[in-house]
Amino acid sequence: MTSSPSLLDTLRQVVGAAHVLTEGDLAAYEQDWRRRERGRALAVVRPGSTAEVAAVVRACAAQGVAIVPQGGNTGLSVGSVPDASGRQVVLSLRRMDAVRAIDGANLTMTVEAGCILQNLQAAAEGAGHLFPLSLAAEGSCTIGGNLGTNAGGTAVVRYGNTRELCLGLEVVTPQGEVWDGLSGLRKDNTGYDLRDLFIGSEGTLGVITAATMKLYPRPAARLTAWAAVPSMQAAVDLLGLAHQHLGAGLTGFEVMGQFALGLVDKHYPQLRVPLWREAPYCVLLENSDHESEAHARALFERLLEAALEAGCVSDAVVAESLAQAKALWHIRESIPLAQAEEGLNIKHDISIPIARIPAFVEETDALLAREIAGVRLVNFGHLGDGNLHYNVQAPEGGDAKAFLRDEEERINTLVFDSVARHHGSISAEHGVGSLKAAKLPRYKSKVALELMRAIKGALDPQGIMNPGRVLV
Amino acid sequence: MTSSPSLLDTLRQVVGAAHVLTEGDLAAYEQDWRRRERGRALAVVRPGSTAEVAAVVRACAAQGVAIVPQGGNTGLSVGSVPDASGRQVVLSLRRMDAVRAIDGANLTMTVEAGCILQNLQAAAEGAGHLFPLSLAAEGSCTIGGNLGTNAGGTAVVRYGNTRELCLGLEVVTPQGEVWDGLSGLRKDNTGYDLRDLFIGSEGTLGVITAATMKLYPRPAARLTAWAAVPSMQAAVDLLGLAHQHLGAGLTGFEVMGQFALGLVDKHYPQLRVPLWREAPYCVLLENSDHESEAHARALFERLLEAALEAGCVSDAVVAESLAQAKALWHIRESIPLAQAEEGLNIKHDISIPIARIPAFVEETDALLAREIAGVRLVNFGHLGDGNLHYNVQAPEGGDAKAFLRDEEERINTLVFDSVARHHGSISAEHGVGSLKAAKLPRYKSKVALELMRAIKGALDPQGIMNPGRVLV
């Protein structure tokens, strides 16, 4: 490691010595969430304001030192940890965690990048509104990270991805200038859409320091149902019926394969997974209603009757209480944990046009069974958005570590090539990071990559913003 | 005019001589919709395919000849006509009007840029779905133009602007390469958001040739109400109640000032404008319901009862039939026509955070009354999105042409400065074009303009795509 004393001195002047970490256990900043990479930072810098972020970026830019922006460091694609060189500065936004304003009449909230998602949900609720972004890491991820990766989650079918929930941004450019694009406007056609360019750019074009996010009226009732469906095609048909019957009330539509639910049953039998033995897939549906619980229940009953009659549901339960609803969601959220209990596995985060999902699953299941002996598929995800976590568990009883070492690359190629044949995406909601950056040239058009490189070169000519991510 | 025979020959080879127009009456292509500018084109080229568009762009790029992409040429900001030099090529997308695919299960439709918006609404309806984009020019504007300008309209409060309705694009770059970004995916986090960069860029970064657009389930019922409200603040309060009572059913929320409705009453007395004499503003509300008309009516009644009780509505009518609903919308849509009957006027298309609109209107009304003798304000618009068409009619009986010549610039500055004080936008849904390009430096941040220029320079280094628009 080449230390750079004058840079560290400058950084200490900017943010205070207590907020420039160079010693002690920095694992929380250097180790990625899935424990795939452990890097080493020149320093972890924790600015407390937008002006400090700008000064940090200017100091790094002056010496050509790379910056890795970091929020909760819960990303799943290795996008927010430093490389092993010891020459990159981790810029942690965690201290910038103020809710700057909540505007009820405008249904907006202006928040700093380091706010924990769960705290924003609570702040919105405290003001009588709903902030609908919801995902597994909400207790530790930050809104800045959600924006940087355009996070998805479980309510996208109704409210969209993080992108669709954002009206304006404040960004520090790679030159250390502050773009104040905070805006509570629903309509603003005065030039290029810089907001959406920064959203999902994974810290490679600048540092998001604050955002104005949309709020929604809180629904009067939320109801959850669990349905056994005879096939993936039946699940897709059920989705169509749910759109018809629930309209915009349809807030969540998750599919879970039998093997995935079996793992939950095996490792967490106390969760009492319903209906999983009797069907190849189960579906979790959520209906938000602005009228009343009775109304929500009547709509759900009509939907499920129609679905039973159409043969796309074989059995179903509707949660009778909030506790039951939470228990059903808890089962869904326990799938990744049950996977971890079962052992090492390979995660995929793919999306496919919804109509093609049954064919994709049938073909890819068969392909993997043929090519990879003993493979076990843990298939679940946000079917309402066409997003599957089509994961692969190592064969039962074998050496999972050796399996991953020997087969992961081949399995990824088989799955991603199949995704490409079905016009899908190899990263639906987790982003590219460094994990998938090298794969983009195979799965993304040459023209798109050229456009992306031209933009990166124009905004960050020094290449100091999160290098090695998205574009390699 | 310097003709460029070899370029014209090449263009004739590419698209056929019949589709390279250089003679006869080209006014439909050279004159802007509002008759503010009449340019002169080197040629109007009408390619019939994406490959032809690409070849046209390559031919122009090779000679450094500027290209003005054009759809229905109904834009309101002078963004799609050539300048007076006679050296720009108008690239009309009108022949590319195929609906390439409708995917009911995926709720998407892939369409070419030259499709007329109304035809797309009909195509979606024919397939049992809803394509919700709706605006005054829908009978002649094209989806390519809607995308290029990120058009808004009357259903934004529920479905968003054109941007929010688009999942993927096909674009010809300024180098004549084709980016196939058509996608039916709701989630795709594999790199920078090129789609949203091209949307709203007004043809300055490339030519949109096709798009995959979202479809929605058709509502079971649509109901329209017309309410008299005692003030703009009451209209904002009514909006809050409507969000609470109708949830996502709230599909339209238009406000109309008394003077604006008086003009409709004066010039089109047969339209029988309801309630306008008794209140300073009226509001038009639309409720889409996925259940039934009876359900929609019950919700509307509850909303209006609550609003009467809260004092934010003084009187209201609910349309009893589709014909009555259409008649109410027709009144709203007749405001700009009545303005034209009344004489020359100045149009504004502004947005303000909704909570600030009452203060903005009060202040700006008073400011203009003080500064501009005899000024008459025609205030109406999409209050649900914070978007007002805050228009100015010349004083009664005076020389309107002289008034515009002498006062337009000063009135624009007074209004736009007031918009800026209230954190609004000087172009909510009409775009910048050449009409407002020179105004951006005063009303947009320097950093934003620098970022925009960097992007423009990176993607169109020759500066041949619609020069003089957006950035000057």
Short mmCIF file of C-alpha atoms in Angstrom, two decimals, chain A residues 103 105-107 149-153 156 158 161 163-164 173 177-180 183-202 204-205 214 217 236 239 243-249 290-291 295 299 302 351-355 382 384-387 423-432 440 444-456 458-459 469-471, chain B residues 103 105-107 149-153 156 158 161 163-164 173 177-180 183-202 204-205 214 217 236 239 243-249 290-291 295 299 302 351-355 382 384-387 423-432 440 444-456 458-459 469-471:
data_model
loop_
_atom_site.label_atom_id
_atom_site.label_comp_id
_atom_site.label_asym_id
_atom_site.label_seq_id
_atom_site.Cartn_x
_atom_site.Cartn_y
_atom_site.Cartn_z
CA ASP A 103 -44.31 17.95 2.29
CA ALA A 105 -49.63 18.42 0.28
CA ASN A 106 -47.04 17.71 -2.39
CA LEU A 107 -46.65 14.07 -1.27
CA THR A 149 -28.54 0.65 -7.76
CA ASN A 150 -32.17 1.42 -8.65
CA ALA A 151 -33.32 -1.15 -6.12
CA GLY A 152 -36.55 -3.07 -6.69
CA GLY A 153 -38.18 -5.12 -3.97
CA VAL A 156 -42.66 -2.78 -7.67
CA ARG A 158 -47.68 -1.22 -7.91
CA ASN A 161 -38.52 0.61 -8.76
CA ARG A 163 -36.26 5.16 -10.02
CA GLU A 164 -40.02 5.61 -10.28
CA THR A 173 -20.04 15.42 -9.67
CA GLU A 177 -19.33 20.35 -7.98
CA VAL A 178 -22.79 20.13 -6.44
CA TRP A 179 -25.76 19.67 -8.75
CA ASP A 180 -28.85 20.74 -6.84
CA SER A 183 -37.25 18.95 -6.98
CA GLY A 184 -40.74 18.16 -5.87
CA LEU A 185 -42.08 18.50 -9.40
CA ARG A 186 -44.07 15.78 -11.15
CA LYS A 187 -43.40 17.44 -14.47
CA ASP A 188 -40.25 19.20 -15.58
CA ASN A 189 -39.20 19.15 -19.21
CA THR A 190 -36.28 21.56 -19.14
CA GLY A 191 -33.54 19.44 -20.62
CA TYR A 192 -31.90 16.05 -20.33
CA ASP A 193 -33.00 13.67 -17.62
CA LEU A 194 -29.92 13.84 -15.41
CA ARG A 195 -31.83 12.34 -12.49
CA ASP A 196 -32.39 9.01 -14.18
CA LEU A 197 -28.85 8.98 -15.51
CA PHE A 198 -27.43 9.04 -11.97
CA ILE A 199 -30.04 6.61 -10.64
CA GLY A 200 -28.74 3.10 -11.27
CA SER A 201 -25.25 4.28 -12.28
CA GLU A 202 -23.82 2.62 -9.16
CA THR A 204 -19.70 5.58 -11.39
CA LEU A 205 -20.90 9.02 -12.51
CA LYS A 214 -42.58 10.41 -3.73
CA PRO A 217 -51.57 7.98 0.71
CA VAL A 236 -48.90 -16.00 -14.99
CA LEU A 239 -51.33 -12.44 -12.42
CA HIS A 243 -54.54 -7.11 -12.56
CA GLN A 244 -58.17 -7.23 -13.76
CA HIS A 245 -59.77 -7.72 -10.36
CA LEU A 246 -57.53 -5.60 -8.15
CA GLY A 247 -56.43 -2.89 -10.58
CA ALA A 248 -53.87 -0.68 -8.92
CA GLY A 249 -54.65 -2.40 -5.61
CA HIS A 290 -57.93 2.74 -0.01
CA GLU A 291 -61.47 1.98 1.18
CA HIS A 295 -63.78 -4.11 0.56
CA LEU A 299 -62.23 -8.19 -3.98
CA ARG A 302 -63.92 -12.57 -6.08
CA SER A 351 -35.99 -10.65 -15.62
CA ILE A 352 -37.93 -11.97 -18.59
CA PRO A 353 -41.01 -10.59 -20.35
CA ILE A 354 -43.73 -12.10 -18.19
CA ALA A 355 -45.45 -14.01 -20.99
CA HIS A 382 -41.25 -11.01 -8.03
CA GLY A 384 -45.47 -9.40 -11.03
CA ASP A 385 -42.40 -7.63 -12.45
CA GLY A 386 -41.06 -10.61 -14.42
CA ASN A 387 -38.16 -10.85 -11.98
CA HIS A 423 -35.06 -11.28 -24.35
CA GLY A 424 -34.44 -10.91 -20.65
CA SER A 425 -31.92 -9.15 -18.43
CA ILE A 426 -29.12 -10.74 -16.42
CA SER A 427 -29.56 -8.15 -13.69
CA ALA A 428 -33.12 -7.19 -12.89
CA GLU A 429 -32.74 -5.36 -9.60
CA HIS A 430 -29.31 -6.06 -8.05
CA GLY A 431 -27.19 -4.06 -10.48
CA VAL A 432 -23.91 -4.91 -12.17
CA LEU A 440 -22.17 -7.12 -20.05
CA LYS A 444 -25.73 -6.10 -23.90
CA SER A 445 -25.61 -4.47 -27.31
CA LYS A 446 -22.32 -3.05 -28.52
CA VAL A 447 -24.03 0.27 -29.31
CA ALA A 448 -25.44 0.53 -25.78
CA LEU A 449 -22.00 -0.09 -24.29
CA GLU A 450 -20.47 2.51 -26.61
CA LEU A 451 -23.07 5.07 -25.50
CA MET A 452 -22.43 4.22 -21.85
CA ARG A 453 -18.66 4.57 -22.32
CA ALA A 454 -19.11 7.92 -24.05
CA ILE A 455 -21.21 9.19 -21.12
CA LYS A 456 -18.77 7.86 -18.53
CA ALA A 458 -17.70 12.80 -20.62
CA LEU A 459 -18.72 13.03 -16.96
CA ARG A 469 -18.02 -1.20 -11.76
CA VAL A 470 -20.64 -1.41 -14.52
CA LEU A 471 -18.10 -0.75 -17.29
CA ASP B 103 -48.21 -8.56 -25.82
CA ALA B 105 -49.73 -11.08 -20.92
CA ASN B 106 -46.79 -8.71 -20.60
CA LEU B 107 -49.04 -5.63 -20.94
CA THR B 149 -40.64 15.76 -25.66
CA ASN B 150 -41.78 13.56 -22.72
CA ALA B 151 -45.35 14.72 -23.28
CA GLY B 152 -47.73 14.95 -20.33
CA GLY B 153 -51.47 15.37 -20.79
CA VAL B 156 -50.47 12.01 -15.61
CA ARG B 158 -52.46 8.33 -12.41
CA ASN B 161 -45.75 11.27 -18.27
CA ARG B 163 -41.44 8.70 -19.76
CA GLU B 164 -43.22 6.57 -17.17
CA THR B 173 -27.49 7.51 -32.90
CA GLU B 177 -25.85 3.29 -35.58
CA VAL B 178 -28.97 1.53 -34.32
CA TRP B 179 -29.37 0.98 -30.60
CA ASP B 180 -31.90 -1.79 -30.12
CA SER B 183 -37.51 -4.22 -24.07
CA GLY B 184 -40.63 -5.42 -22.38
CA LEU B 185 -38.89 -5.64 -19.03
CA ARG B 186 -40.17 -3.90 -15.90
CA LYS B 187 -36.78 -4.33 -14.28
CA ASP B 188 -33.39 -4.13 -15.94
CA ASN B 189 -30.38 -2.86 -14.02
CA THR B 190 -27.61 -3.55 -16.50
CA GLY B 191 -26.05 -0.14 -16.83
CA TYR B 192 -26.91 3.48 -17.47
CA ASP B 193 -30.48 4.47 -18.19
CA LEU B 194 -30.10 5.35 -21.86
CA ARG B 195 -33.84 5.13 -22.39
CA ASP B 196 -34.63 8.06 -20.14
CA LEU B 197 -31.72 10.04 -21.53
CA PHE B 198 -33.22 9.94 -25.03
CA ILE B 199 -36.77 10.53 -23.76
CA GLY B 200 -37.27 14.27 -23.48
CA SER B 201 -34.03 15.12 -25.31
CA GLU B 202 -36.07 16.60 -28.18
CA THR B 204 -30.81 16.46 -29.91
CA LEU B 205 -29.12 13.16 -28.99
CA LYS B 214 -46.78 -0.06 -21.14
CA PRO B 217 -56.09 -3.13 -17.85
CA VAL B 236 -55.45 21.84 -3.57
CA LEU B 239 -56.88 17.12 -4.50
CA HIS B 243 -56.09 11.06 -3.32
CA GLN B 244 -57.45 9.71 -0.03
CA HIS B 245 -60.86 8.67 -1.30
CA LEU B 246 -60.06 7.47 -4.79
CA GLY B 247 -56.53 6.16 -4.33
CA ALA B 248 -55.10 5.12 -7.67
CA GLY B 249 -58.56 5.57 -9.19
CA HIS B 290 -61.75 -1.50 -12.06
CA GLU B 291 -64.94 -2.78 -10.42
CA HIS B 295 -68.74 1.48 -7.18
CA LEU B 299 -66.77 6.62 -4.16
CA ARG B 302 -68.44 10.01 -0.65
CA SER B 351 -45.07 23.51 -12.79
CA ILE B 352 -44.82 24.29 -9.09
CA PRO B 353 -44.76 22.02 -6.03
CA ILE B 354 -48.50 21.58 -5.47
CA ALA B 355 -48.52 22.98 -1.93
CA HIS B 382 -53.30 19.80 -14.65
CA GLY B 384 -52.99 17.02 -10.01
CA ASP B 385 -49.44 17.24 -11.38
CA GLY B 386 -48.75 20.81 -10.26
CA ASN B 387 -48.83 21.90 -13.90
CA HIS B 423 -39.00 26.22 -6.99
CA GLY B 424 -40.94 25.45 -10.14
CA SER B 425 -40.14 24.68 -13.76
CA ILE B 426 -40.62 26.99 -16.75
CA SER B 427 -41.45 24.02 -18.95
CA ALA B 428 -43.58 21.34 -17.34
CA GLU B 429 -44.68 19.30 -20.32
CA HIS B 430 -44.07 21.20 -23.57
CA GLY B 431 -40.29 20.97 -23.65
CA VAL B 432 -37.68 23.60 -24.46
CA LEU B 440 -32.46 27.91 -19.51
CA LYS B 444 -31.48 26.13 -14.56
CA SER B 445 -28.38 25.47 -12.53
CA LYS B 446 -24.99 26.01 -14.14
CA VAL B 447 -23.89 22.55 -13.09
CA ALA B 448 -26.93 20.95 -14.74
CA LEU B 449 -26.24 22.80 -17.98
CA GLU B 450 -22.56 21.76 -17.86
CA LEU B 451 -23.59 18.13 -17.42
CA MET B 452 -26.06 18.43 -20.30
CA ARG B 453 -23.41 19.98 -22.56
CA ALA B 454 -20.92 17.25 -21.68
CA ILE B 455 -23.48 14.60 -22.64
CA LYS B 456 -24.42 16.37 -25.85
CA ALA B 458 -20.09 13.05 -26.07
CA LEU B 459 -23.00 11.64 -28.05
CA ARG B 469 -32.79 23.15 -29.40
CA VAL B 470 -32.57 22.63 -25.64
CA LEU B 471 -28.94 23.82 -25.49
#
